[in-house]
Coordinates of C-alpha atoms in Angstrom, one line a residue:
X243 CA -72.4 -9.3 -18.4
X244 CA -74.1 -6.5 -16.3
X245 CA -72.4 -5.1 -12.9
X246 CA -74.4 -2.9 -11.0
X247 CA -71.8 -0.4 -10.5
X248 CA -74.6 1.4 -7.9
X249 CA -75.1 -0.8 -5.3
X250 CA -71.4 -2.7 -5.0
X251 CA -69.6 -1.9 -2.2
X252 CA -66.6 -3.0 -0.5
X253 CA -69.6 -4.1 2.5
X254 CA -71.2 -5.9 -0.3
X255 CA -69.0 -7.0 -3.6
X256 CA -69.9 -8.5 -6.3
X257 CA -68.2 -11.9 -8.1
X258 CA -67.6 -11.1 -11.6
X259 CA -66.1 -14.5 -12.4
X260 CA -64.1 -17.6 -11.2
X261 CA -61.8 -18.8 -14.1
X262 CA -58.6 -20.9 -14.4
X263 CA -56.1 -19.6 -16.9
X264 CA -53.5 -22.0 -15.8
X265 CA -53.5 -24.7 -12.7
X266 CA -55.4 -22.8 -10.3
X267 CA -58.9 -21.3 -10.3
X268 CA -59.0 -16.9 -10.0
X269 CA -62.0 -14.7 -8.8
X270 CA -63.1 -11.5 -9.9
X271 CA -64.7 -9.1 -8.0
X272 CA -66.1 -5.4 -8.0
X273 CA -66.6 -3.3 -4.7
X274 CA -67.7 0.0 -6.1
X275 CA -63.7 1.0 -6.0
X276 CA -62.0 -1.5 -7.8
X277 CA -62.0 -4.8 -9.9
X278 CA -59.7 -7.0 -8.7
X279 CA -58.7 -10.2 -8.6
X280 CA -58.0 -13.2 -6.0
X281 CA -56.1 -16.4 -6.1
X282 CA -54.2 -18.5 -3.2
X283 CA -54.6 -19.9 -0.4
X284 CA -50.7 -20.6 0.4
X285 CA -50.4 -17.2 0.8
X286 CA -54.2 -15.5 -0.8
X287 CA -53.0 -12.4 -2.9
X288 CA -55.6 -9.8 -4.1
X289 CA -54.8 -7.8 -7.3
X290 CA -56.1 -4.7 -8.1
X291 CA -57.7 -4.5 -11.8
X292 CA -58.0 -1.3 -14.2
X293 CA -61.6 0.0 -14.8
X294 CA -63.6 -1.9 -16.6
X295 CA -66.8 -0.8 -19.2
X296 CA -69.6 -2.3 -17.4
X297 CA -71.6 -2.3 -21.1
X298 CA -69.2 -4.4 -22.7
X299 CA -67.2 -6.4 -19.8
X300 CA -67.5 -10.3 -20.6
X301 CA -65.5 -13.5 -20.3
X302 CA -64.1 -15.0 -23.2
X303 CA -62.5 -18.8 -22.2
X304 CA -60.4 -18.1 -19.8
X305 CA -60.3 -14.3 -20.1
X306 CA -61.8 -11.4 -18.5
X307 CA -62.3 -8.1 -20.3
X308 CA -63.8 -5.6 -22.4
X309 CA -63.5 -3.0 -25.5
X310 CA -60.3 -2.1 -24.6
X311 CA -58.7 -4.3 -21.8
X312 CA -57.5 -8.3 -21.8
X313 CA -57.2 -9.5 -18.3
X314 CA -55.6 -13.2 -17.9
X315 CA -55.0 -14.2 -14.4
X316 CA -53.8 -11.3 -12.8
X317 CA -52.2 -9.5 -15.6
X318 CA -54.1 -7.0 -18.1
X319 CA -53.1 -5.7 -21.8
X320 CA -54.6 -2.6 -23.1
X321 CA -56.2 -4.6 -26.1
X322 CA -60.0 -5.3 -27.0
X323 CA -60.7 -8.6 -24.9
X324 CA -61.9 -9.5 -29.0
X325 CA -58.3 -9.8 -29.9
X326 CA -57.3 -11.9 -27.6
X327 CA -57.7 -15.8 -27.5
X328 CA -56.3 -19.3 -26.0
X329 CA -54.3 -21.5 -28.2
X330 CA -54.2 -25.2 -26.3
X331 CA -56.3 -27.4 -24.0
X332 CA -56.5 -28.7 -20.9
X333 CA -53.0 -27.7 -19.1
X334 CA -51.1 -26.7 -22.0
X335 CA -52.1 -23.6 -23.1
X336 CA -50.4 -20.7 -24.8
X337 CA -52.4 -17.3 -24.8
X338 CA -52.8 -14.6 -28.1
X339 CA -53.2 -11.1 -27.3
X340 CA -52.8 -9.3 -30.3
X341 CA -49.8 -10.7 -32.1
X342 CA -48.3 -11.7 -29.0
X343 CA -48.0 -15.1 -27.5
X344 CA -47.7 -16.0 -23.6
X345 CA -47.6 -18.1 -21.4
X346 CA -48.4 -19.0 -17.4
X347 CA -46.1 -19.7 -15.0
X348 CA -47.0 -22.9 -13.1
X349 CA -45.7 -22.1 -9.9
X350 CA -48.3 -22.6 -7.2
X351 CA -50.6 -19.4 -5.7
X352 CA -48.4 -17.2 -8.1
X353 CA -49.5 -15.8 -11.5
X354 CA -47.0 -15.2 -14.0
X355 CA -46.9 -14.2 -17.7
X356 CA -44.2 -15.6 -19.9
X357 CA -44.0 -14.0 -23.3
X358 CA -42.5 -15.7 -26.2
X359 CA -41.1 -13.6 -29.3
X360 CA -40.0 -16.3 -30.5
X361 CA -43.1 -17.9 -31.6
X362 CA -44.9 -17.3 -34.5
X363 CA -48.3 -16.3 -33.5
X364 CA -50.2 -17.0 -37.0
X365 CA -48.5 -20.5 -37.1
X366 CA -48.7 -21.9 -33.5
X367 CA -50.7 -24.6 -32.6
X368 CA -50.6 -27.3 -29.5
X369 CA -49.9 -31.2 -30.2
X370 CA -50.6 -32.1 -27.1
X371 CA -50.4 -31.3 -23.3
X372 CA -46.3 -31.2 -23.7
X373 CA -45.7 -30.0 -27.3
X374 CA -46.7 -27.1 -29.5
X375 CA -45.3 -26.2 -33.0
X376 CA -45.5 -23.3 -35.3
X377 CA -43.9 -23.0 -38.7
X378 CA -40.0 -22.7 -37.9
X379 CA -40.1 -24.6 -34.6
X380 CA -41.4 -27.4 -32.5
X381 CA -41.9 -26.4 -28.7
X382 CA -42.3 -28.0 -24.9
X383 CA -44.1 -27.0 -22.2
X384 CA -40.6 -26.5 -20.2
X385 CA -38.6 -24.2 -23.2
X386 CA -36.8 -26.3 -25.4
X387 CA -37.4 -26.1 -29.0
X388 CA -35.9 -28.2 -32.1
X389 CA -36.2 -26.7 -35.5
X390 CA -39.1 -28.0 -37.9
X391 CA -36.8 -29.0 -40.4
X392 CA -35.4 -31.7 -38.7
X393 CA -38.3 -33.3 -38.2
X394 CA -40.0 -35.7 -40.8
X395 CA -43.4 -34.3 -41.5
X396 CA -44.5 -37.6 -43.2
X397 CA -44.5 -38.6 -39.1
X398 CA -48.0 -40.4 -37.7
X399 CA -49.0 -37.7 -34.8
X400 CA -48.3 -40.5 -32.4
X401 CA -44.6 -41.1 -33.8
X402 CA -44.1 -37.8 -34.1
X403 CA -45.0 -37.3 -30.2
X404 CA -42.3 -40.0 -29.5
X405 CA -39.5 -38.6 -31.3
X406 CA -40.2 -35.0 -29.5
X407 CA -40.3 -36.6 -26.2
X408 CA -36.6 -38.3 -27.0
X409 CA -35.5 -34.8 -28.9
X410 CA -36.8 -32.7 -25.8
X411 CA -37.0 -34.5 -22.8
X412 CA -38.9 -33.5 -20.0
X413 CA -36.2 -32.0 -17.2
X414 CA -35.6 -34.6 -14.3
X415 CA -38.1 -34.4 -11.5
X416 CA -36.2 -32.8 -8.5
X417 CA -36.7 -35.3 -5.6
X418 CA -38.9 -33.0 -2.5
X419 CA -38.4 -34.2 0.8
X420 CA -41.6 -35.9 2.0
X421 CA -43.4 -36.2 5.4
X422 CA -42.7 -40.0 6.4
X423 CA -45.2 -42.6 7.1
X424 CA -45.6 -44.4 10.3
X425 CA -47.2 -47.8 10.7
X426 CA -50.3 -48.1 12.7
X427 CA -48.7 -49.8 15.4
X428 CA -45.2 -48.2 15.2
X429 CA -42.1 -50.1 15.5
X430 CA -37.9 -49.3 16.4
X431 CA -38.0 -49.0 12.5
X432 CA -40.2 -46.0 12.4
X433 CA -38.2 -44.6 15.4
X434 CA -34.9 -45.1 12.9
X435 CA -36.4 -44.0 10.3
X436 CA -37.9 -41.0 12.1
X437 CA -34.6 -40.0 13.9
X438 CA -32.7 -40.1 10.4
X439 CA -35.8 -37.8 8.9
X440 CA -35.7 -35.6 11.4
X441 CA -31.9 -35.3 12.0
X442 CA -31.5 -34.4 8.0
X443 CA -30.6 -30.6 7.3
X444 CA -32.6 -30.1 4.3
X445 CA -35.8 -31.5 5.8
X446 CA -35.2 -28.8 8.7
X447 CA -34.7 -26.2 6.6
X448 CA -37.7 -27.2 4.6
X449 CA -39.9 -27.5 7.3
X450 CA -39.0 -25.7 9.9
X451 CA -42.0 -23.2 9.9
X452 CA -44.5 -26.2 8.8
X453 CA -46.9 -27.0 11.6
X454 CA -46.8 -30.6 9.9
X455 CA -43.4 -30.9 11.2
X456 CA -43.7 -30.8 15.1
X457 CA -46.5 -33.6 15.4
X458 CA -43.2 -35.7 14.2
X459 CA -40.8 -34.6 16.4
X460 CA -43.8 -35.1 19.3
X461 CA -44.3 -38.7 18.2
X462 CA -40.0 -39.6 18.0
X463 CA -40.0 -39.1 21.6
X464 CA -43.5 -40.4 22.5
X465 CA -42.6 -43.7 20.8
X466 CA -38.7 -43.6 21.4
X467 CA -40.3 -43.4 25.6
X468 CA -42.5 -46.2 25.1
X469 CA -40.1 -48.4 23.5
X470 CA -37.1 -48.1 25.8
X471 CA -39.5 -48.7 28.9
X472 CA -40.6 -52.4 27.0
X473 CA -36.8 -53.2 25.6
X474 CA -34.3 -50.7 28.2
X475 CA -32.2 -50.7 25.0
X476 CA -29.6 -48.2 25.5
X477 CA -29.6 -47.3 21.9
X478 CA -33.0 -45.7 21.9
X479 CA -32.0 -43.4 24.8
X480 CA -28.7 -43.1 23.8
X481 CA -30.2 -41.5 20.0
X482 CA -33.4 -39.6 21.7
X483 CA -31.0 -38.0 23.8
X484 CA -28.8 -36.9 20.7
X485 CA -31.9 -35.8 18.8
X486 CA -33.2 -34.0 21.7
X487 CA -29.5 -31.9 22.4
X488 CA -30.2 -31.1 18.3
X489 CA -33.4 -29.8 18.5
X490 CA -33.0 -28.5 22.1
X491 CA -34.1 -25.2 21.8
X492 CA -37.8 -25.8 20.6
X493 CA -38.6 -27.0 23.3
X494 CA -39.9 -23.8 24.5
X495 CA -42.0 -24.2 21.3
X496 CA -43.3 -28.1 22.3
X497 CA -43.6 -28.5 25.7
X498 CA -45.5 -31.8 25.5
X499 CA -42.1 -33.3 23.7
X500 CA -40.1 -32.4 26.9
X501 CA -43.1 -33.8 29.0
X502 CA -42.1 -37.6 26.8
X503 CA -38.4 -36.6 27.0
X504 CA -38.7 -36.0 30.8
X505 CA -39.9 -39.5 31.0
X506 CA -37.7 -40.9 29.0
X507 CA -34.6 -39.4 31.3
X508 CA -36.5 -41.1 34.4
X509 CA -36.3 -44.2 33.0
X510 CA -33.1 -44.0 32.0
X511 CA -32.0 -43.6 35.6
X512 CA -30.1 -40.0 34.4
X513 CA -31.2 -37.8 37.2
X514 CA -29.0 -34.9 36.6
X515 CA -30.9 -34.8 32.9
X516 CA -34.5 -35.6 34.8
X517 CA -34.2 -32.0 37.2
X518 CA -33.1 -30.2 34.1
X519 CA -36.3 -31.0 32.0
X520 CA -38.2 -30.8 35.1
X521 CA -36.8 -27.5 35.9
X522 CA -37.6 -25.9 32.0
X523 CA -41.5 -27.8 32.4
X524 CA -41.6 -25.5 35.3
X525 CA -40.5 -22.5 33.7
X526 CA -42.9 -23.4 30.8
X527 CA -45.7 -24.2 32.4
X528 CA -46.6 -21.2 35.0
X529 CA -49.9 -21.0 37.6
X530 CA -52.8 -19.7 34.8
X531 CA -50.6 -20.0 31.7
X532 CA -49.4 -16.3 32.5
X533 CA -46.9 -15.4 29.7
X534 CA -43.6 -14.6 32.8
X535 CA -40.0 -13.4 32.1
X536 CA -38.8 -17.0 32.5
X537 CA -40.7 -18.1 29.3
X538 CA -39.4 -14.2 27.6
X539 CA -35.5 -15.3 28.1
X540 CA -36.1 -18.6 26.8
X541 CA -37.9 -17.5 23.7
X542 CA -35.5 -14.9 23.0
X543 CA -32.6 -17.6 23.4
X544 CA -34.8 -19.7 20.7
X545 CA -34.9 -17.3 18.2
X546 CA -31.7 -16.4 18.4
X547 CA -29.8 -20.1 18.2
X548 CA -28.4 -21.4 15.5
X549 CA -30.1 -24.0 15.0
X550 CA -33.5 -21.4 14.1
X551 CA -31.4 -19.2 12.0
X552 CA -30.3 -21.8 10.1
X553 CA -33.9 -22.0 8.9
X554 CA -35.9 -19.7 6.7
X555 CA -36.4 -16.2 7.5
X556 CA -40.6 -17.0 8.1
X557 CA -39.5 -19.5 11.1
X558 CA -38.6 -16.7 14.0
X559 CA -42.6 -15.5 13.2
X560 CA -44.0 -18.6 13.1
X561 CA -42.1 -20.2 16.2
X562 CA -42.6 -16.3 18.3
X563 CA -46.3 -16.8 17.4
X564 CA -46.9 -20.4 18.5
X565 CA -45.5 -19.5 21.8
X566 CA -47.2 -16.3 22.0
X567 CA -50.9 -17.8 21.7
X568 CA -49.7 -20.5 24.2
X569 CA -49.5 -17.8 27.1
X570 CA -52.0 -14.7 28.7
X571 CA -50.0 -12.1 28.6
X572 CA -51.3 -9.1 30.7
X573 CA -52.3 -5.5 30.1
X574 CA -50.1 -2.6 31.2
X575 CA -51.4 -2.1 35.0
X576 CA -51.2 -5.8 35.9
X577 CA -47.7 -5.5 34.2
X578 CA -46.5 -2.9 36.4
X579 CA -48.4 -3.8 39.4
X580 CA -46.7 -8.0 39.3
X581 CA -42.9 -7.4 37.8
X582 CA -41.9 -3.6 37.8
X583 CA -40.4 -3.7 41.4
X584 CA -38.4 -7.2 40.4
X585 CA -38.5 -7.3 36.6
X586 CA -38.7 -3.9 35.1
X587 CA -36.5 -5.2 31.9
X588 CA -39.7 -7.6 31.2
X589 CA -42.4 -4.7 31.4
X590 CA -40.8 -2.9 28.8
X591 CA -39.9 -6.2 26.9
X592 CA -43.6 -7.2 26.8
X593 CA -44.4 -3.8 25.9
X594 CA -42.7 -3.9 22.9
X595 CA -43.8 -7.4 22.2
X596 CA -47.4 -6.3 22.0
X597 CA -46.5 -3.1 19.6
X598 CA -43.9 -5.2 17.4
X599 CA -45.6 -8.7 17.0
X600 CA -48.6 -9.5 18.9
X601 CA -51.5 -9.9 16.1
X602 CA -49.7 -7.0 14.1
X603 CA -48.4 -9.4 11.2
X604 CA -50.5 -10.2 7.9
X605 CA -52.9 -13.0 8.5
X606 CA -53.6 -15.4 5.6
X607 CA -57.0 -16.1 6.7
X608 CA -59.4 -16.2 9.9
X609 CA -62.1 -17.9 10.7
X610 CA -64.1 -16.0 13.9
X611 CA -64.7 -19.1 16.1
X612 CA -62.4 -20.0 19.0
X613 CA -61.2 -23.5 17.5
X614 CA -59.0 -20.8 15.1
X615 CA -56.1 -19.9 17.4
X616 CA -55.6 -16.3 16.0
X617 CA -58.9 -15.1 16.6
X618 CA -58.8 -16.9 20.4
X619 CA -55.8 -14.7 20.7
X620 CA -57.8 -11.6 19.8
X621 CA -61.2 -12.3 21.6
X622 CA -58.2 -12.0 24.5
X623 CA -56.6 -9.1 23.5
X624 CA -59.1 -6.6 21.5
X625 CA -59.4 -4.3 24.4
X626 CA -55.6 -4.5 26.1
X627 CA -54.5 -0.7 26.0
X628 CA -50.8 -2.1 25.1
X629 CA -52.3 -3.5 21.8
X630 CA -50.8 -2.1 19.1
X631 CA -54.2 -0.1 16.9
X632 CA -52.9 -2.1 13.5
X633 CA -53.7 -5.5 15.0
X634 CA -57.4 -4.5 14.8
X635 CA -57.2 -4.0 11.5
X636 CA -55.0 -7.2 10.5
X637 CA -57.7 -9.3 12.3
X638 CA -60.3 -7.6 10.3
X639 CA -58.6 -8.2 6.9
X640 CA -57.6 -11.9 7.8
X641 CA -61.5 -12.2 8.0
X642 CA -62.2 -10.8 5.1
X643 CA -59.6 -12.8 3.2
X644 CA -62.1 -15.8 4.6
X645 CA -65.1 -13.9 3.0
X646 CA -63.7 -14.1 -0.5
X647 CA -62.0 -17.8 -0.2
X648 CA -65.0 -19.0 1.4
X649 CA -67.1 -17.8 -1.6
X650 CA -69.0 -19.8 -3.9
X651 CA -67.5 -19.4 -7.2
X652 CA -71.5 -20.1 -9.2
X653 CA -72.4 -17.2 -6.6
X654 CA -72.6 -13.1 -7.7
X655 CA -73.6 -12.3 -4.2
X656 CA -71.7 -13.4 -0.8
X657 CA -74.5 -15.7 0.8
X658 CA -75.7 -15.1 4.1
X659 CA -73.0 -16.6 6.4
X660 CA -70.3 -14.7 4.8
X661 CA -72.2 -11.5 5.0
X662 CA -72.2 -11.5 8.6
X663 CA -68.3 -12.4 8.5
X664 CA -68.0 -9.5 6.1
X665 CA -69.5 -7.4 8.0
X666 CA -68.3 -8.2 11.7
X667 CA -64.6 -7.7 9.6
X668 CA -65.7 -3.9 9.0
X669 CA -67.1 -3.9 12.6
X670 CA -63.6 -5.0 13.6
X671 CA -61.8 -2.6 11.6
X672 CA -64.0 -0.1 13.2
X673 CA -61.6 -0.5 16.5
X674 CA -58.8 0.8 14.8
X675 CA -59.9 4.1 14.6
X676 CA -61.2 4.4 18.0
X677 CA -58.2 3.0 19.3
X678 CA -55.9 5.6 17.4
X679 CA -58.2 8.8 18.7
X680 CA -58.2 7.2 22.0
X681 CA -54.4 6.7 22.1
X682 CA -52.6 8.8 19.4
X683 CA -51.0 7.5 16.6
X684 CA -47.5 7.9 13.9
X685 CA -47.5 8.3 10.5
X686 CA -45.4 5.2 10.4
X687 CA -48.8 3.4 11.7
X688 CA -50.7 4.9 9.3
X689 CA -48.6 4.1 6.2
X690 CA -48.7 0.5 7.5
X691 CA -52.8 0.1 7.6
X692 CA -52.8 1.6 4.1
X693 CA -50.6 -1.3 2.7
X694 CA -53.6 -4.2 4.5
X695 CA -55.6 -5.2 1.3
X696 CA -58.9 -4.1 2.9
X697 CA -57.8 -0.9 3.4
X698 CA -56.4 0.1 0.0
X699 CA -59.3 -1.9 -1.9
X700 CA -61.8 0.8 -0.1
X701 CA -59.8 3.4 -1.6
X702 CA -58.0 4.1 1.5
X703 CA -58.5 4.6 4.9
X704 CA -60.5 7.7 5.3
X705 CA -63.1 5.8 2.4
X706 CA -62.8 2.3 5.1
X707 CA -63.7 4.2 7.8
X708 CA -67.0 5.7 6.4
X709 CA -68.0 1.8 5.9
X710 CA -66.8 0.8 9.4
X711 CA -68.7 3.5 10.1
X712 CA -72.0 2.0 8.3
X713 CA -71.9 -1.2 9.8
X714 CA -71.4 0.3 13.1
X715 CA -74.8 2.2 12.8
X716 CA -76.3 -0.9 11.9
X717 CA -74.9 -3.3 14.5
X718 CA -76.1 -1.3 16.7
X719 CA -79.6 -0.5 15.5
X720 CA -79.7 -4.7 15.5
X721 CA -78.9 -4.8 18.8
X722 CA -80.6 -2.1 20.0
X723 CA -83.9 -3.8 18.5
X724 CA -83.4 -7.4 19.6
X725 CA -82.4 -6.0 22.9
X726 CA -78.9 -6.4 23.0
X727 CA -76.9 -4.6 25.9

């Protein structure tokens, strides 16, 4: 295998290989600074690699490596790629390096090395995708093991297969919550069924910063409306009501389920209930969609109730970040100039906002068209003075994050499409430093941006800035020859 370690850059990296070591498929690549390693989506991790000897760098099944290093998944051994091998097939595999046998973890997105020093490496060998055995033991996939001599070895493979399965059992399958299933024309049995779903604890906790959860809790009282208007059974208001004191304060969150709620309190003939959920629509849906101090209090009130920290710790940033790409929220001068006099707490509170959590967080991916919400919120934003300089650079990475999952894993080179993404990420990045000479910067800033996978795999950021630097030049020679103002 040949890598031109000349002309790979991080503008231009190369795919060394895509392989699948256990459940999920790994690429390699080499930027002129590092080899490293990718695997994802739920969250994408990049993995930086030790050097590698261009000469005699190959893959051996499922390995990557070379004279001196073993690389599986994300992990590497200082052994000769030679001595290393798979013992197994399909999903059950056990890996040799050396006289050393390992295993992966099967945990989705997550690479992890199990070794076992209790298995003869000389001896082992794989039955099937559930059992191994080597001379003292029999093994499963999941840990157990039974010693050899208490099995017959004048056993058929098949019988033998079936007495392991009884000896070591496969652990019980943990039942996962699961989304529920509404018919197409849904009925007051979906609408129970949907209320005892969503009312459940663990289900909450579960899924509580899922966007595949609140398209459920829209459709309860969408359907839970249209029901009681054909049948005025009290029942249906009566448990819509009870579901909606639960889940009360998201509705800052989902708007359009307070819109259905709204309706179902008119019908209802409860006005006092009506004017309350017309009063928070108000407050939640201002002239222009300007982010105001009304919608501030009621998303700190959110965050703060019980009912959200009962959930996991990801659920404040996901629910602050739905509402936050709901609103405009305005630059310092229009700030001043439209609440200082009455609202001065709320200048400094959106203030903080911008430096603290407005694009500032670690994007799993980005795609640079306006249908994905994050970079709409940028394409607002990118030139706000109050935005804090790190968002430019989290935007930049969450694109190039799309660069490498987006890449075709029979490809060496990124193809056209994503070499314009990859570049318009560096072009991006770019803004970072012009917005920290323009406006200063910490050290606690600048020990953040060298912790954003772009910026380490350039070899830091004084390396990424020379490259932001590149494409600059060349964006704007391209523009300057077709024209572009």
């Amino acid at each position: 295998m040949t890598v031109n370690h000349q002309t790979a850059t991080p503008v231009a990296p190369i795919r060394i290989a895509t392989l699948s070591p256990a459940r999920q498929e790994i690429s390699y690549f080499f930027n002129g600074h590092y080899y490293y390693a990718i695997l994802g989506p739920n969250p994408f991790k990049f993995v930086a690699l030790p050097w590698l000897d261009e000469k005699s760098l190959k893959t051996k099944e499922c390995f990557l490596g070379d004279d001196k290093t073993t690389i599986i998944g994300t992990e590497f051994f200082e052994v000769p790629l030679r001595r290393s091998k798979r013992i197994g097939k399909d999903a059950h595999n056990y890996f040799k390096v050396a006289d050393e046998i390992y295993s992966a973890s099967e945990a989705p997105c997550h690479f992890e090395l199990q070794p076992h020093k209790e298995i003869d490496a000389r001896s082992l060998k794989v039955l099937d995708e559930d059992y191994a055995v080597d001379k003292d033991y029999y093994f499963s996939r999941w840990g157990a093991r039974l010693p050899a001599h208490e099995v017959d070895y004048a056993l058929s493979h098949w019988d033998l297969l079936d007495l392991l399965y009884k000896k070591l059992p496969p652990p019980e399958k943990q039942s996962r919550a699961s989304f529920p299933h509404l018919k197409a024309d849904p009925d007051k049995d979906d609408l129970d069924m949907l209320s005892v779903w969503l009312m459940q604890q663990d289900h909450w906790q579960k899924y509580a910063a899922d966007p595949r959860f609140y398209p459920y809790w829209r459709a309860y009282f969408k359907l839970a409306t249209r029901l009681y208007e054909i049948s005025k059974d009290a029942s249906i208001y009566q448990q819509a009501h009870a579901l909606a004191e639960h889940f009360q304060p998201l509705f800052v969150v989902e708007p359009a389920s307070l819109e259905k709620l709204s309706e179902l309190y008119q019908l209802a003939d409860a006005p006092e209930l009506y004017a309350e959920a017309q009063k928070f629509l108000a407050d939640l849906q201002p002239e222009n969609q300007i982010f105001t101090p009304a919608i501030a209090e009621l998303l700190e009130q959110t965050l703060s109730s019980k009912l959200v920290q009962s959930a996991p710790v990801e659920t404040v940033n996901y629910l602050r970040q739905v509402v936050l790409s709901r609103y405009q929220m305005q630059d310092k001068a229009a700030l001043k100039q439209d609440w200082e006099q009455d609202c001065s707490w709320f200048v400094d509170w959106q203030t903080d906002y911008f430096q603290r959590y407005v694009l500032t967080k670690r994007q799993s991916a980005i795609l640079d068209s306006d249908s994905d919400p994050i970079w709409k919120q940028y394409q607002n934003y990118k030139h706000y003075s109050l935005l804090n300089p790190l968002a430019h650079l989290q935007v930049a990475n969450g694109l190039f994050i799309t660069v490498h999952h987006w890449h075709h894993w029979t490809s060496t080179f990124f193809d056209h499409e994503q070499q314009g993404r990859l570049a318009r990420a560096f072009y991006i990045a770019e803004q970072f430093f012009q917005a920290i000479e323009k406006h200063g910067y910490e050290k606690e800033l600048l020990e953040k941006a060298e912790k954003i996978e772009m910026v380490w795999l350039c070899g830091g950021l004084n390396h990424l800035r020379l490259y932001c630097q590149q494409v600059a030049k060349l964006v704007t020679k391209q523009n300057d020859t077709n024209g572009v103002e």
